[in-house]
Amino acid sequence: MANTILVGAQWGDEGKGKIIDVLTEEADIVVRTQGGNNAGHTVFIAGQKYVLHLVPSGILRPGKTCVIGNGVVVDPVGLVAEIDGLQKLGVKVDGNLFLSETAHLVLPYHRELDAQREALKGKNKIGTTKRGIGPAYGDKAARTGLRVIDLVNAERFEELLRQRLRENNEVLKAFGAKPLSFKKVHADYRAAGDRLRPFVTNTVVLLHEATRRGDDILFEGAQGTFLDIDHGTYPFVTSSNTTAGGACTGSGVPPHRMDRVVGVMKAYTTRVGEGPLPTENAEIADLLHGLGREFGATTGRPRRCGWFDAVATRHATMVNGIDAFAVTNLDGLDTLETIKVCVAYRHGRDKFDYVPSDAATLAECKPVYAEFPGWRTPTTGAQRWKDLPVKARQYLKAICELSGAPLRVASVGPGREQTIML
Ligand code: GDP
Ligand code: IMO
Ligand code: MG
């Protein structure tokens, strides 16, 4: 299995949670390295649905170690609720979940500022998940953030919270919003801090010792390549590095310890929130929403849908160094007569075979499509490669070839067992 970085090759929600769950069978440790509870990773096991936001999706495999790394922004109250929810479903969390002491905290003023800034942007809003992610990473970069290590030190937390709340309440007042009560925030966070204390450790040392022992580590990316703060469709992005490099900085495991990068992509494209999506298409959105699919796992918002965009996924291969692909949601295309795949963008007289840097230019790009015949057969029961219709196999091979790396996993349903390994 070796040390594997798993990244989303599109705009998030590629099915990373499901693929992580499958690959965890071969891993010893699963690590989240960026993002926060803006992520929603769905796993179905024996008909039971689990949605993970901060806890790595590997937690559903008994005996595996799960780590929330230093690069993650942690809402402690949200994390406690998530842990409680998992325990209620019979998932063991104590003793196998570890939380980095240097991960930054998401505080209530981050969430409030996220909402206020979005409202102020009006039609130019990003469409964030309103989980306070941008303001929390903003504080981290401005060196005004609070960290897990501060939360578990009662005296220091109280002092720092008092300071930060004073400033942030002034900002909230300027927005015309209600200031936050120190007493309430302090009580909620102290309770969460007490509850989380047993999970907190130096995860850099933990992971370093694990690599020395020869443990296999799976790095669970959140969001997707085009939501990356540097490589995405800025400003319609999240505030962390969602691409492969983020796995190193967000965990403290150095680049030369990484063995391979797996890209996860849907057999079509989705995006939730604002920003350009060149292959967006009403027909495919109606089809998928009509099937009750493609609603956000975190916010419940309907996801925008489009044809597979091979320009984007090829770009993702370049930025992440993707060695192999896992393609999910093949079954979403089962009923179509003809399937389109974007192979280039046209912009006036220019033609792009990579994703242009300027979101405004990308929004003006017109996809150049290749057409593939649909297989018009249900694929959800396929167990092996040869169970898939020939046209479905041809489609999968073609989109991976266009994306620049071989196919290793094909997923034909949300369940663990609906997975074909090549
Ligand atoms: P993530 O954020 O990348 O983990 O993806 P999400 O969980 O937000 O969204 C992916 C959705 O697709 C979830 O509802 C999954 O249960 C579902 N899913 C994943 N793979 C497949 C598949 O092959 N077929 C179907 N029908 N659903 C899938
Ligand atoms: P997973 O890990 C899809 C999107 C939001 C918004 C933008 C910024 O489940 O793939 P943020 O709250 O991060 O400031 O929002 O990023 N976004 C996601 N879209 N999947 C996600 O995570 C996302 N996390 C954030 O919709 O457009
Ligand atoms: Mg998701």
XYZ file of C-alpha atoms and ligand atoms in Angstrom:
478
model
C 0.000 0.000 0.000
C 2.868 2.411 0.897
C 2.251 6.055 1.797
C -0.539 7.322 -0.402
C -1.906 10.815 -0.850
C -5.516 10.832 -1.989
C -6.749 14.041 -3.601
C -9.936 15.222 -5.240
C -9.220 15.889 -8.918
C -12.242 18.140 -9.523
C -14.254 20.597 -7.371
C -14.719 18.444 -4.251
C -17.268 15.709 -3.446
C -15.592 13.308 -5.845
C -16.338 10.368 -3.556
C -13.100 10.603 -1.577
C -14.748 9.295 1.610
C -15.911 6.137 -0.100
C -12.525 5.487 -1.726
C -10.662 6.235 1.527
C -12.834 3.658 3.270
C -11.968 1.079 0.610
C -8.219 1.842 0.609
C -8.040 1.943 4.421
C -8.290 -1.837 4.430
C -4.633 -1.880 3.330
C -3.448 1.072 5.431
C -2.432 1.423 9.075
C -3.079 5.129 9.546
C -5.420 7.647 7.898
C -4.616 11.365 8.213
C -6.605 14.502 7.433
C -4.192 17.318 6.612
C -6.240 20.359 5.550
C -9.694 21.883 5.497
C -12.149 21.630 8.330
C -15.769 20.689 8.765
C -16.554 22.288 5.409
C -15.771 18.749 4.190
C -18.472 16.095 4.098
C -17.223 12.603 3.275
C -19.892 9.950 2.842
C -19.373 6.243 3.447
C -22.017 3.503 3.218
C -21.344 0.254 5.018
C -23.990 -2.467 5.018
C -26.681 0.112 4.258
C -25.659 2.423 7.133
C -24.730 5.943 6.043
C -21.892 7.790 7.778
C -20.939 11.398 6.974
C -17.514 12.452 8.245
C -16.573 16.126 8.514
C -13.376 16.281 10.581
C -12.756 12.697 11.623
C -10.857 10.733 8.945
C -13.037 8.275 7.013
C -10.678 5.477 8.123
C -12.351 5.519 11.555
C -14.980 3.094 10.251
C -12.394 0.301 9.966
C -11.672 -1.112 13.426
C -8.020 -1.247 14.403
C -6.886 1.640 12.193
C -5.333 4.789 13.607
C -6.814 8.127 12.551
C -5.100 11.485 12.797
C -6.372 15.045 12.428
C -3.173 16.772 11.387
C -1.747 20.226 12.047
C -3.015 21.618 8.730
C -6.677 21.120 9.613
C -8.793 23.888 11.155
C -10.819 22.350 13.954
C -14.157 23.472 15.317
C -13.886 21.758 18.718
C -17.617 21.875 19.442
C -18.323 20.393 16.010
C -15.685 17.722 16.537
C -17.187 16.654 19.861
C -20.622 16.402 18.225
C -19.126 14.306 15.441
C -17.373 11.986 17.889
C -20.632 11.619 19.884
C -22.520 10.810 16.692
C -20.007 8.150 15.696
C -20.026 6.589 19.157
C -23.825 6.446 19.069
C -23.519 4.407 15.889
C -21.137 2.042 17.664
C -17.905 3.330 16.102
C -14.859 3.107 18.360
C -13.069 6.437 18.608
C -11.212 6.385 21.931
C -7.629 5.267 21.591
C -7.566 5.320 17.801
C -8.198 9.000 17.045
C -5.483 11.625 17.542
C -5.702 15.384 17.208
C -2.719 17.598 16.465
C -1.893 20.078 19.190
C -0.875 22.635 16.552
C -4.074 22.499 14.508
C -5.827 25.869 14.507
C -9.255 26.397 16.026
C -12.386 27.608 14.333
C -14.119 29.976 16.760
C -17.700 31.291 16.645
C -16.507 34.673 15.372
C -14.965 32.913 12.360
C -18.332 31.444 11.464
C -20.095 34.733 12.042
C -17.535 36.670 9.955
C -17.774 34.076 7.187
C -21.542 34.692 7.003
C -21.204 38.488 7.242
C -18.541 38.712 4.532
C -20.569 36.508 2.229
C -23.655 38.666 2.763
C -21.643 41.812 2.044
C -20.330 40.339 -1.212
C -23.904 39.972 -2.474
C -23.904 38.496 -5.967
C -20.129 38.117 -5.864
C -20.319 35.722 -2.931
C -18.161 32.582 -2.895
C -20.960 30.340 -1.690
C -18.960 29.100 1.284
C -20.184 26.433 3.664
C -20.308 29.148 6.385
C -18.213 26.981 8.665
C -15.742 29.818 9.333
C -12.984 28.223 7.278
C -11.708 31.351 5.492
C -11.566 33.554 8.611
C -9.886 30.748 10.614
C -7.129 30.250 8.021
C -6.937 34.051 7.765
C -6.150 34.278 11.479
C -3.588 31.487 11.107
C -1.773 33.434 8.381
C -2.097 36.705 10.319
C -0.646 34.931 13.392
C -3.691 35.748 15.458
C -5.103 32.224 15.551
C -5.737 30.040 18.591
C -4.582 26.446 18.454
C -5.582 23.157 20.034
C -2.584 23.499 22.347
C -4.112 26.756 23.640
C -7.550 25.184 24.063
C -6.270 22.486 26.397
C -4.447 25.032 28.576
C -7.320 26.528 30.582
C -5.597 29.679 31.776
C -4.019 30.535 28.464
C -7.226 29.839 26.554
C -9.212 32.207 28.721
C -6.711 35.029 28.241
C -6.342 34.553 24.483
C -10.074 34.190 23.929
C -10.756 37.376 25.870
C -8.256 39.271 23.683
C -9.454 37.879 20.402
C -13.123 38.263 21.230
C -12.587 41.910 22.098
C -11.200 42.654 18.630
C -13.607 40.417 16.734
C -16.650 41.777 18.523
C -15.663 45.248 17.310
C -15.516 43.906 13.774
C -18.870 42.168 14.156
C -20.398 45.391 15.443
C -19.060 47.213 12.377
C -20.943 44.661 10.259
C -24.071 45.457 12.284
C -23.987 41.976 13.821
C -24.487 41.042 17.446
C -21.272 40.722 19.483
C -20.583 37.313 21.005
C -20.767 36.612 24.711
C -17.418 35.716 26.227
C -19.137 33.647 28.893
C -21.007 31.462 26.432
C -18.120 30.936 23.993
C -15.748 30.257 26.851
C -18.056 27.720 28.488
C -18.743 25.869 25.207
C -15.086 25.736 24.213
C -13.833 24.804 27.673
C -16.251 21.886 27.740
C -15.135 20.806 24.268
C -11.472 21.236 25.264
C -11.929 19.006 28.301
C -13.608 16.384 26.184
C -10.928 16.490 23.465
C -7.886 16.564 25.774
C -7.324 12.769 25.681
C -7.101 12.864 21.863
C -4.536 15.675 21.698
C -0.922 14.851 20.952
C 2.126 15.750 18.886
C 0.955 14.088 15.680
C 4.157 14.992 13.812
C 6.132 12.743 16.159
C 3.392 10.087 16.047
C 3.518 9.983 12.233
C 7.307 10.093 12.128
C 7.478 7.054 14.433
C 4.882 5.316 12.296
C 6.900 5.837 9.112
C 10.006 4.517 10.903
C 8.082 1.372 11.834
C 7.082 1.003 8.184
C 3.386 1.682 8.731
C 1.390 2.558 5.643
C -0.220 5.969 5.798
C -3.162 7.191 3.758
C -3.523 10.968 3.492
C -7.182 11.881 3.116
C -7.549 15.014 1.031
C -10.564 17.224 1.546
C -12.177 19.474 -1.078
C -10.664 19.199 -4.566
C -7.921 20.523 -6.817
C -9.946 23.461 -8.177
C -10.876 24.620 -4.686
C -7.161 24.922 -3.794
C -6.194 28.372 -2.521
C -3.255 28.515 -4.992
C -4.310 26.282 -7.870
C -8.074 26.639 -7.839
C -10.484 29.066 -9.467
C -9.549 31.943 -7.147
C -11.375 33.617 -5.435
C -14.019 30.863 -5.710
C -11.915 28.477 -3.653
C -11.464 27.320 -0.105
C -8.624 28.617 2.085
C -6.248 25.650 2.198
C -3.985 23.706 -0.150
C -6.211 20.865 -1.236
C -3.576 19.563 -3.663
C -0.946 16.909 -2.895
C 1.586 19.295 -1.334
C -0.900 20.087 1.419
C -0.522 16.529 2.693
C 3.120 17.238 3.616
C 2.720 20.643 5.205
C -0.500 19.600 6.908
C 1.011 16.533 8.565
C 4.744 17.139 8.964
C 5.527 14.055 6.876
C 8.228 15.081 4.371
C 7.791 14.809 0.582
C 10.346 12.028 0.121
C 8.224 9.763 2.357
C 5.303 9.948 -0.045
C 5.066 7.020 -2.439
C 2.093 7.732 -4.662
C -0.816 10.012 -5.354
C -4.297 8.743 -6.124
C -6.745 11.139 -7.750
C -10.456 10.629 -7.170
C -12.893 11.897 -9.784
C -16.500 11.430 -10.672
C -17.433 10.076 -14.099
C -19.012 13.505 -14.582
C -18.426 16.872 -12.835
C -20.077 18.587 -9.890
C -19.482 21.773 -7.964
C -21.258 23.316 -5.000
C -20.984 27.055 -4.437
C -20.172 29.819 -6.913
C -17.442 30.082 -9.537
C -16.832 28.864 -13.065
C -17.798 25.353 -14.147
C -17.239 25.148 -17.908
C -19.139 21.906 -18.555
C -22.197 22.783 -16.433
C -25.284 21.296 -18.023
C -28.972 21.347 -17.059
C -29.800 17.987 -18.619
C -27.328 16.072 -16.489
C -28.211 18.113 -13.378
C -31.910 17.275 -13.818
C -31.077 13.621 -14.369
C -28.940 13.332 -11.205
C -31.133 15.477 -8.963
C -34.141 13.507 -10.199
C -32.413 10.392 -8.893
C -32.064 12.128 -5.510
C -28.306 12.459 -6.034
C -25.832 15.308 -5.811
C -26.966 17.210 -2.769
C -24.183 18.550 -0.526
C -23.122 16.273 2.349
C -22.382 19.273 4.592
C -24.938 21.920 3.602
C -27.579 19.938 1.677
C -27.336 22.421 -1.210
C -27.986 20.946 -4.668
C -24.668 20.522 -6.443
C -24.209 21.995 -9.888
C -23.578 19.238 -12.418
C -21.845 18.947 -15.776
C -20.126 16.647 -18.212
C -16.722 15.183 -17.435
C -14.044 17.840 -17.913
C -10.794 16.233 -19.004
C -9.034 19.594 -19.297
C -9.537 20.062 -15.574
C -8.563 16.523 -14.580
C -5.438 16.640 -16.786
C -4.497 19.867 -15.038
C -5.110 18.093 -11.706
C -2.708 15.328 -12.743
C -0.077 17.969 -13.460
C -0.487 19.834 -10.166
C -0.809 16.781 -7.906
C 1.413 14.276 -9.702
C -1.467 11.806 -9.849
C -0.215 8.229 -10.446
C -3.590 6.513 -10.618
C -7.277 7.342 -10.694
C -10.290 6.131 -8.785
C -13.409 6.947 -10.814
C -16.672 7.100 -8.879
C -20.347 7.442 -9.747
C -20.037 5.648 -13.062
C -23.602 4.433 -12.478
C -24.869 8.032 -12.674
C -24.429 7.816 -16.451
C -26.119 4.425 -16.883
C -29.214 5.728 -18.663
C -27.633 8.127 -21.144
C -27.608 7.503 -24.865
C -24.658 9.773 -25.520
C -22.058 11.028 -23.055
C -19.992 14.138 -23.624
C -16.445 14.718 -22.435
C -14.732 18.093 -22.579
C -11.326 17.741 -24.259
C -10.356 21.409 -24.673
C -11.645 24.905 -23.947
C -12.258 27.506 -26.592
C -11.926 31.160 -25.592
C -12.427 33.485 -28.556
C -9.631 32.500 -30.898
C -7.638 30.782 -28.183
C -7.785 27.129 -27.306
C -6.735 25.937 -23.860
C -5.632 22.421 -22.925
C -5.089 23.486 -19.314
C -7.232 25.468 -16.905
C -6.581 29.204 -17.352
C -5.582 31.014 -14.154
C -8.163 33.761 -14.358
C -11.603 32.670 -13.126
C -13.233 35.293 -15.385
C -11.486 33.815 -18.441
C -12.457 30.304 -17.381
C -16.077 31.412 -17.012
C -16.009 32.536 -20.657
C -14.475 29.292 -21.931
C -16.626 27.102 -24.157
C -16.005 23.381 -23.891
C -14.954 21.394 -26.946
C -16.677 18.035 -26.580
C -15.927 14.497 -27.687
C -18.918 12.150 -27.659
C -19.059 8.616 -26.341
C -21.902 6.133 -26.787
C -23.745 5.320 -23.558
C -24.084 1.703 -22.363
C -27.691 2.031 -21.170
C -27.376 -0.867 -18.757
C -27.290 -0.725 -14.944
C -23.740 -1.052 -13.661
C -24.483 -0.996 -9.914
C -24.204 -4.775 -9.555
C -20.849 -5.111 -11.322
C -18.231 -6.788 -9.131
C -15.401 -7.243 -11.598
C -14.053 -5.306 -14.541
C -15.448 -7.843 -16.974
C -18.947 -7.436 -15.490
C -19.067 -3.871 -16.855
C -20.584 -3.246 -20.295
C -17.888 -2.851 -22.964
C -18.926 0.762 -23.626
C -18.623 1.601 -19.915
C -15.112 0.101 -19.863
C -14.205 2.102 -22.954
C -15.543 5.279 -21.353
C -13.586 4.725 -18.129
C -10.364 3.967 -19.990
C -10.861 7.002 -22.225
C -11.437 9.526 -19.425
C -8.392 8.251 -17.510
C -6.231 8.350 -20.619
C -7.372 11.915 -21.322
C -6.636 12.771 -17.678
C -3.111 11.408 -17.871
C -2.976 8.482 -15.415
C -4.219 4.871 -15.352
C -7.489 3.678 -13.826
C -7.066 1.665 -10.604
C -10.509 1.786 -8.968
C -13.979 2.048 -10.494
C -16.962 2.717 -8.253
C -20.501 1.818 -9.317
C -22.468 2.680 -6.189
C -22.071 4.243 -2.760
C -21.536 0.920 -0.958
C -18.170 -0.485 0.026
C -18.846 -3.602 -2.046
C -19.731 -1.615 -5.180
C -16.085 -1.181 -6.000
C -14.009 -2.690 -8.782
C -10.246 -2.861 -8.202
C -8.084 -3.148 -11.318
P -16.379 13.377 -0.830
O -16.578 14.703 -0.208
O -15.375 13.402 -1.922
O -16.099 12.287 0.173
O -17.761 13.004 -1.522
P -19.230 13.175 -0.898
O -19.446 12.103 0.098
O -19.462 14.577 -0.471
O -20.117 12.979 -2.180
C -20.032 11.827 -2.952
C -21.435 11.210 -3.021
O -21.414 10.179 -3.974
C -21.851 10.553 -1.714
O -23.233 10.667 -1.594
C -21.440 9.098 -1.904
O -22.203 8.211 -1.117
C -21.741 8.938 -3.358
N -20.944 7.937 -4.073
C -19.612 7.726 -4.053
N -19.277 6.830 -5.012
C -20.421 6.505 -5.638
C -20.731 5.678 -6.749
O -19.875 5.072 -7.368
N -22.048 5.621 -7.131
C -23.037 6.281 -6.472
N -24.280 6.134 -6.889
N -22.776 7.092 -5.431
C -21.484 7.202 -5.041
P -15.340 17.759 0.448
O -14.138 17.414 1.277
C -17.303 20.576 -2.185
C -16.635 24.807 -1.428
C -17.803 25.634 -0.965
C -17.452 26.963 -1.588
C -15.938 27.020 -1.437
C -15.461 27.779 -0.218
O -16.604 17.198 0.940
O -15.067 17.478 -0.998
P -15.454 27.220 2.375
O -16.574 26.905 3.312
O -14.409 26.155 2.302
O -14.844 28.567 2.612
O -16.150 27.317 0.941
O -15.516 25.664 -1.346
N -16.330 23.617 -0.603
C -16.596 22.376 -0.989
N -17.212 21.908 -2.081
N -16.778 19.717 -1.297
C -16.136 20.165 -0.201
O -15.491 19.345 0.647
C -16.056 21.551 0.016
N -15.512 22.323 0.983
C -15.692 23.587 0.580
O -19.025 25.145 -1.443
O -17.735 26.945 -2.962
Mg -18.114 16.032 0.240
